[in-house]
Each structure stands twice: as structure tokens, then as C-alpha cells.
mmCIF file of C-alpha atoms in Angstrom:
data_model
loop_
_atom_site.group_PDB
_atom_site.id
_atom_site.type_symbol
_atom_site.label_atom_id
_atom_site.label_comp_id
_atom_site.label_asym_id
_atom_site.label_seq_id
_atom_site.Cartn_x
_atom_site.Cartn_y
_atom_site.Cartn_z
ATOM 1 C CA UNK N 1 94.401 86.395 91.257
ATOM 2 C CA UNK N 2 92.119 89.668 90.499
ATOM 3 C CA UNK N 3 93.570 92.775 89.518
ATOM 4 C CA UNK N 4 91.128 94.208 92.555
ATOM 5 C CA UNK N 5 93.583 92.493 94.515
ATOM 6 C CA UNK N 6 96.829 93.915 92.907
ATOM 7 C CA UNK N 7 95.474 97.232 93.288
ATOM 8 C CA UNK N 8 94.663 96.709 96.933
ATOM 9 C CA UNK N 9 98.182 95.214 97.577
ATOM 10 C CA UNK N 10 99.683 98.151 95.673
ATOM 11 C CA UNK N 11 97.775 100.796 97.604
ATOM 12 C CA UNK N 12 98.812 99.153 100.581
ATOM 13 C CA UNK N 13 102.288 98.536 99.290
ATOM 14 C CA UNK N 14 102.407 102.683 98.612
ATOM 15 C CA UNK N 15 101.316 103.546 102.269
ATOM 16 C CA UNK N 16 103.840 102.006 103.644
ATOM 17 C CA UNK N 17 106.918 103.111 101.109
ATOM 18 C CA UNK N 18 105.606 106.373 101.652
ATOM 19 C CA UNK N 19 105.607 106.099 105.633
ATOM 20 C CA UNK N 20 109.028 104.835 105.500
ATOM 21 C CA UNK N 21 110.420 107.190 102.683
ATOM 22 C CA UNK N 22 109.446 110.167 105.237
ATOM 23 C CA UNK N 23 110.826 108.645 107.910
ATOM 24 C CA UNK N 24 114.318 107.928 106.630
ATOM 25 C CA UNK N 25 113.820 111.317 105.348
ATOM 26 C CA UNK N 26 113.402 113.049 108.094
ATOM 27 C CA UNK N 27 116.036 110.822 109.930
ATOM 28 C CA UNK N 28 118.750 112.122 106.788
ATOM 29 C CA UNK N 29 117.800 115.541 106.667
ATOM 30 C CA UNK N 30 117.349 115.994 110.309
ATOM 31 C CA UNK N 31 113.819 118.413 109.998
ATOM 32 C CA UNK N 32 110.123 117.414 110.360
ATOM 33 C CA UNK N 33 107.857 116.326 107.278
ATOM 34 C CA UNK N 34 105.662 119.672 108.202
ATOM 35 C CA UNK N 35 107.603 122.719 109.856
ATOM 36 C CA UNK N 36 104.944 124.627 110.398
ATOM 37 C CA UNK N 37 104.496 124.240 114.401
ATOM 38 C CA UNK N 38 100.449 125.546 114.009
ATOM 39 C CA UNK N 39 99.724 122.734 111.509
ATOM 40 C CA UNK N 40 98.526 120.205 114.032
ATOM 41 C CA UNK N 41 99.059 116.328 114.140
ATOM 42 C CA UNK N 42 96.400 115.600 111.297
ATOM 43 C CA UNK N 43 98.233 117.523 108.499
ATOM 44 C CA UNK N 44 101.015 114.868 107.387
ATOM 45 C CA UNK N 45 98.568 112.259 107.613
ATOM 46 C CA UNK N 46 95.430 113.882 105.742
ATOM 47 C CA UNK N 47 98.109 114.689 102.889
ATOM 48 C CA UNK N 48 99.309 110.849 102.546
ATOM 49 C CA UNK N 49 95.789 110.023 102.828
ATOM 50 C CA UNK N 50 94.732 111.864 99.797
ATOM 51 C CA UNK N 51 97.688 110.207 98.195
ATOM 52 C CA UNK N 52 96.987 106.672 98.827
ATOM 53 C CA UNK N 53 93.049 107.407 97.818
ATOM 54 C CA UNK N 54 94.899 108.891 94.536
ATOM 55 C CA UNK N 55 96.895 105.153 93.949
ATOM 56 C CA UNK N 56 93.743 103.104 95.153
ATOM 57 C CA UNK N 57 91.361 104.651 92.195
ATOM 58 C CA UNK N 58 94.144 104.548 89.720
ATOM 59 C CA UNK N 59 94.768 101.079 90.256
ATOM 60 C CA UNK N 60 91.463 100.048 90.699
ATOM 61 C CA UNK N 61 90.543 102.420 87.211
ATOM 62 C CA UNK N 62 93.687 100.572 85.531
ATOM 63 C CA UNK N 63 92.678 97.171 86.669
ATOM 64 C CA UNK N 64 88.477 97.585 85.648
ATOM 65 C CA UNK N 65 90.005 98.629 82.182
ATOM 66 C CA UNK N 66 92.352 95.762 81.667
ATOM 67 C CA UNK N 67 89.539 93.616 82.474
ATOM 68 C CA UNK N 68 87.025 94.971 79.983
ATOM 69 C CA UNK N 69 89.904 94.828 77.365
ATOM 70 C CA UNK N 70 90.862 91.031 78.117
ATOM 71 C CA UNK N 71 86.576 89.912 78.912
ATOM 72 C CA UNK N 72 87.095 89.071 82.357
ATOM 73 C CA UNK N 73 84.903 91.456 83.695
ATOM 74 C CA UNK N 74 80.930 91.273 83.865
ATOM 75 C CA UNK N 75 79.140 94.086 82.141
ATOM 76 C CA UNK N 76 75.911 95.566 83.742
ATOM 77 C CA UNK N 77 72.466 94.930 81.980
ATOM 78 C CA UNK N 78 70.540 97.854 83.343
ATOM 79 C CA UNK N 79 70.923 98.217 87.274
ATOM 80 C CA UNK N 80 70.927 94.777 88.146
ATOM 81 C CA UNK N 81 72.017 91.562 87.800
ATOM 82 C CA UNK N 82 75.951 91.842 86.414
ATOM 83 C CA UNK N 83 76.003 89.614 83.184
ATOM 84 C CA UNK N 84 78.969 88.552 81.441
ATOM 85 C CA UNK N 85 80.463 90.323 78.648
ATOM 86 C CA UNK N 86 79.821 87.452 76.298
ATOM 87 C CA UNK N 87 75.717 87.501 76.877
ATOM 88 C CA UNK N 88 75.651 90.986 77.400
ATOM 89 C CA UNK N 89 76.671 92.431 73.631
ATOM 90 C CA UNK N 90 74.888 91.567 70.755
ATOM 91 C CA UNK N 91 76.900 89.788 67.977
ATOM 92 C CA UNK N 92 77.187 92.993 65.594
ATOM 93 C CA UNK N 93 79.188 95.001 68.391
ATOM 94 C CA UNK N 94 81.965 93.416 67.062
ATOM 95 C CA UNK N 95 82.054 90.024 68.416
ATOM 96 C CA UNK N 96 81.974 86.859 66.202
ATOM 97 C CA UNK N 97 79.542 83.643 66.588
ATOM 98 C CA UNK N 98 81.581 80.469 67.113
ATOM 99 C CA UNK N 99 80.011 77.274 66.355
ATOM 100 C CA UNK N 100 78.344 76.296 69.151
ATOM 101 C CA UNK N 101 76.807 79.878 68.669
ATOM 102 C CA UNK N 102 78.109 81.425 71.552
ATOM 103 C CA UNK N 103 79.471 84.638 71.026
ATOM 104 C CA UNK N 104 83.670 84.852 70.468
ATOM 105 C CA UNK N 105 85.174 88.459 71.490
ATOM 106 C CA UNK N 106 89.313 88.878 72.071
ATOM 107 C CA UNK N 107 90.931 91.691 73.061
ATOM 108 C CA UNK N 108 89.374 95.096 71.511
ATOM 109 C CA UNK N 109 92.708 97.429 71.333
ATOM 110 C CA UNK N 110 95.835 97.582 73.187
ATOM 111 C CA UNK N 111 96.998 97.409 76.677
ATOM 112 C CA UNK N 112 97.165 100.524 78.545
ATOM 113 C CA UNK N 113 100.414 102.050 78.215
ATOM 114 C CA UNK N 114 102.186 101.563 82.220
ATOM 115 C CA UNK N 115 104.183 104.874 81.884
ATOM 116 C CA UNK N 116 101.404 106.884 81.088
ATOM 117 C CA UNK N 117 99.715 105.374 84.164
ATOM 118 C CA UNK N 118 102.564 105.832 86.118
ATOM 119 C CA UNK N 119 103.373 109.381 85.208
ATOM 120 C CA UNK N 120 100.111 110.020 85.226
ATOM 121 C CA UNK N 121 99.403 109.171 89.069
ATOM 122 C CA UNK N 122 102.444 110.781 90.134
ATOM 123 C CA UNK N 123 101.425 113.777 88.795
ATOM 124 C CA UNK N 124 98.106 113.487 90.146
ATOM 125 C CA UNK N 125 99.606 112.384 94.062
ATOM 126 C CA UNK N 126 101.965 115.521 93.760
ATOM 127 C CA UNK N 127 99.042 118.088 92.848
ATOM 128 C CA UNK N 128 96.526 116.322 95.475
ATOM 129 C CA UNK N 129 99.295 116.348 98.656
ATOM 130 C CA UNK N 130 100.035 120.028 98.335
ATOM 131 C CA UNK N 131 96.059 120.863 97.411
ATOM 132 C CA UNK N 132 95.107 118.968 100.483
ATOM 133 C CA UNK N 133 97.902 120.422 102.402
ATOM 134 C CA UNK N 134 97.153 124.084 101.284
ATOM 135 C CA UNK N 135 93.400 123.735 102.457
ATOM 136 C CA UNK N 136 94.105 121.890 105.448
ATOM 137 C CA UNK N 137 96.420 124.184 106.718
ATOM 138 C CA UNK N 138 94.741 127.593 105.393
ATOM 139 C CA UNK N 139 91.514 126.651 107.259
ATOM 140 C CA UNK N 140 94.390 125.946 110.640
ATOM 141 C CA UNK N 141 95.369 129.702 109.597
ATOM 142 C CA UNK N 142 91.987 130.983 108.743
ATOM 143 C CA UNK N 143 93.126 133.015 106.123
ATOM 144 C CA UNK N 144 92.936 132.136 102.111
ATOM 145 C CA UNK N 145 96.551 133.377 101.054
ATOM 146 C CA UNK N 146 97.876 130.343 103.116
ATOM 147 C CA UNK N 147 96.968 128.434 100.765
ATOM 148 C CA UNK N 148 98.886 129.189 98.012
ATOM 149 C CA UNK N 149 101.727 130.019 100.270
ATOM 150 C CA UNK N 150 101.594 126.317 101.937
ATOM 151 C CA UNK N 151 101.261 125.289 98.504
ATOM 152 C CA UNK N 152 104.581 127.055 97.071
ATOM 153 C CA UNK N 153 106.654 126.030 100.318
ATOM 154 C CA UNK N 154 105.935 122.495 100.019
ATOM 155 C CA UNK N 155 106.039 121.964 96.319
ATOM 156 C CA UNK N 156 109.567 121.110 96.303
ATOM 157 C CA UNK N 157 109.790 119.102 99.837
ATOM 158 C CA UNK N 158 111.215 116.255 99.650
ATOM 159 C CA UNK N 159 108.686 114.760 101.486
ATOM 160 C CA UNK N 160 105.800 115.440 98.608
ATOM 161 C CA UNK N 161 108.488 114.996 96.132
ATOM 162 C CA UNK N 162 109.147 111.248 97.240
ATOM 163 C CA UNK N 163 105.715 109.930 97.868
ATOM 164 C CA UNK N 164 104.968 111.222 94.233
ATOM 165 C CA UNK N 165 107.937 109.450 93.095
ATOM 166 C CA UNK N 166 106.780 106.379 95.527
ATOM 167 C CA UNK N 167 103.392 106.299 93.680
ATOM 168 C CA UNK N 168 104.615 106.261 89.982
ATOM 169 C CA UNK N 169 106.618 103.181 90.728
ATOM 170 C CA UNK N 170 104.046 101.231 92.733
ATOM 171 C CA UNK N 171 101.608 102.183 90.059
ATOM 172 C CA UNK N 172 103.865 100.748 87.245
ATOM 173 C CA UNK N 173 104.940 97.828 89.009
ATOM 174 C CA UNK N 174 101.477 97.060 90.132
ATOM 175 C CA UNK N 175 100.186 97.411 86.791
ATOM 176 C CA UNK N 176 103.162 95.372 85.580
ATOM 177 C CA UNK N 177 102.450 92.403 87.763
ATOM 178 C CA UNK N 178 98.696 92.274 87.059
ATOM 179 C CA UNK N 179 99.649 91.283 83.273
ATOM 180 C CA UNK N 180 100.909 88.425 84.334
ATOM 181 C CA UNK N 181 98.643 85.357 84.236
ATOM 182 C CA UNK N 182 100.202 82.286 86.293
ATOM 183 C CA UNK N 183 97.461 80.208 84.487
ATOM 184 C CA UNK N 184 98.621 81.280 81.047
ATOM 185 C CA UNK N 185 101.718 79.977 79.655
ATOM 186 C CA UNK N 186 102.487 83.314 77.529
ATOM 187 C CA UNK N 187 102.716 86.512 79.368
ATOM 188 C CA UNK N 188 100.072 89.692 78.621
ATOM 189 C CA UNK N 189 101.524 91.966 76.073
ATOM 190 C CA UNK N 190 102.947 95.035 77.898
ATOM 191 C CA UNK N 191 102.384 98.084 75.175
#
């Protein structure tokens, strides 16, 4: 199976942890994902959305650089057509002729480390909920200090809180489970 494909199953995967994270956590702690009673409807929603566009293009970034690495993906020529890798560099780039005079590349450096990924997109779903919140609900407000003070209410909700900590795990699981070649016998290195 394509990595594409783990990465859309992740993002997927995340949406829904994330929908049913908040919902046992507002069912726990017995208060609404957003207090504010101005927000609107579209506030918890445009936040999650920026968080599961955050996952999608770190998966999809992780899985077109795991490609490259292993020579599974096709490397442009120009604008148009997509050639594979093995046509597409010339033999001093660090690739080796075999005998039949095709060109013979493996691997060109290590995996990407999962927990840097992982930390990484946490980080990055944390800072883009409570930016998109901020905005969102400053605009609602119509007045720029609600920004910041949307921003420093919410940064330790458990609601942002958990779908960051929802994202790092999908993200390293994902990543973990794309290694894995059913067609191989041995297993992709991890680190």
C-alpha cells in the first residue's frame, strides 16, 4: 500500500480521535469545548480543522520523504512527465551502474526519526488550534487584544491539549506502520 494512503487513513484516523477525545471530555468535565457564548458554532470546528490540515501535510511531507529515501517515488524532469528516480539522475549523483547498465541507487541516509515527527506535529497542532482560535474569535469580537487573550485562555484546555496529544500519536503510529512492507520479508529500519 502507498504511504499517500497511510497518511490519508491517519488524518482521518486523527479527526475522529479528536472528535471523540472532546466529547468524552466534555461529558467528564461537564463544560463546553468553547465557553465563550459569542464564539459561534464554526469556532470548535475551524480549530480541529486547522489541526487535521496540520496531520494531513505532515504525513503526506513524512511519507514523500520516505519515498525519495527508499526510490519509490518518481522524480520530476522539468514540469512534465514524472520519470523515475532511476532514469532521472545521472550515474555520478551517487548512484552505481549495474551490469545490465541500468543505474543501482539504495537508500541515501537514514530514516526519519518518528519522535521528531511526532513531537514535531504536536507542537505544530497545539500552536495552529489556539492561532486559529485567537483570529477566529478576535474578528467575532472585533477587537485585536482578543486575540492574545483567546489565545492565553485556551492554551491549557484540555480540549487543545488532547487533540495535540491525539496528533503526536497518530503521527508516530502512522509513520510507524508505513515502514512496514507486507511484500518484504525484513521490516524498514525504524531510526
Amino acid at each position: 500500500m502507498s504511504r499517500a494512503v497511510y497518511a490519508v487513513m491517519g488524518t482521518v484516523l486523527f479527526g475522529a480521535l479528536v472528535i471523540m477525545v472532546a466529547g468524552f471530555e466534555a461529558l467528564l468535565l461537564d463544560r463546553d469545548p468553547i465557553d465563550e457564548p459569542d464564539a459561534g458554532t464554526l469556532l470548535g470546528p475551524l480549530m480541529v480543522a486547522a489541526a487535521v490540515l496540520v496531520v494531513l501535510l505532515s504525513l503526506l511531507r513524512s511519507a514523500a520523504l520516505s519515498d525519495a529515501r527508499d526510490d519509490r517515488a518518481p522524480e520530476v524532469r522539468g514540469t512534465f512527465p514524472a520519470q523515475p528516480v532511476v532514469f532521472a539522475r545521472p550515474a555520478g549523483a551517487g548512484g552505481s551502474r549495474s551490469v545490465t547498465g541500468d543505474e543501482v541507487v539504495g537508500p541515501r541516509g537514514p530514516a526519519p526519526h518518528l519522535l521528531v515527527a511526532a513531537l514535531l506535529t504536536a507542537a505544530l497542532v497545539y500552536v495552529s488550534m489556539l492561532a486559529v482560535g485567537g483570529v477566529v474569535y478576535g474578528l467575532v469580537r472585533e477587537e485585536l487584544v482578543w486575540v492574545l487573550l483567546f489565545a492565553a485562555r485556551y492554551a491549557v484546555s484540555p480540549f487543545v491539549i488532547g487533540s495535540a496529544v491525539c496528533a503526536g500519536l497518530v503521527v508516530g503510529g502512522t509513520l510507524a506502520v508505513s515502514r512496514t512492507d507486507p511484500g518484504r520479508s525484513d521490516p524498514r529500519p525504524f531510526d
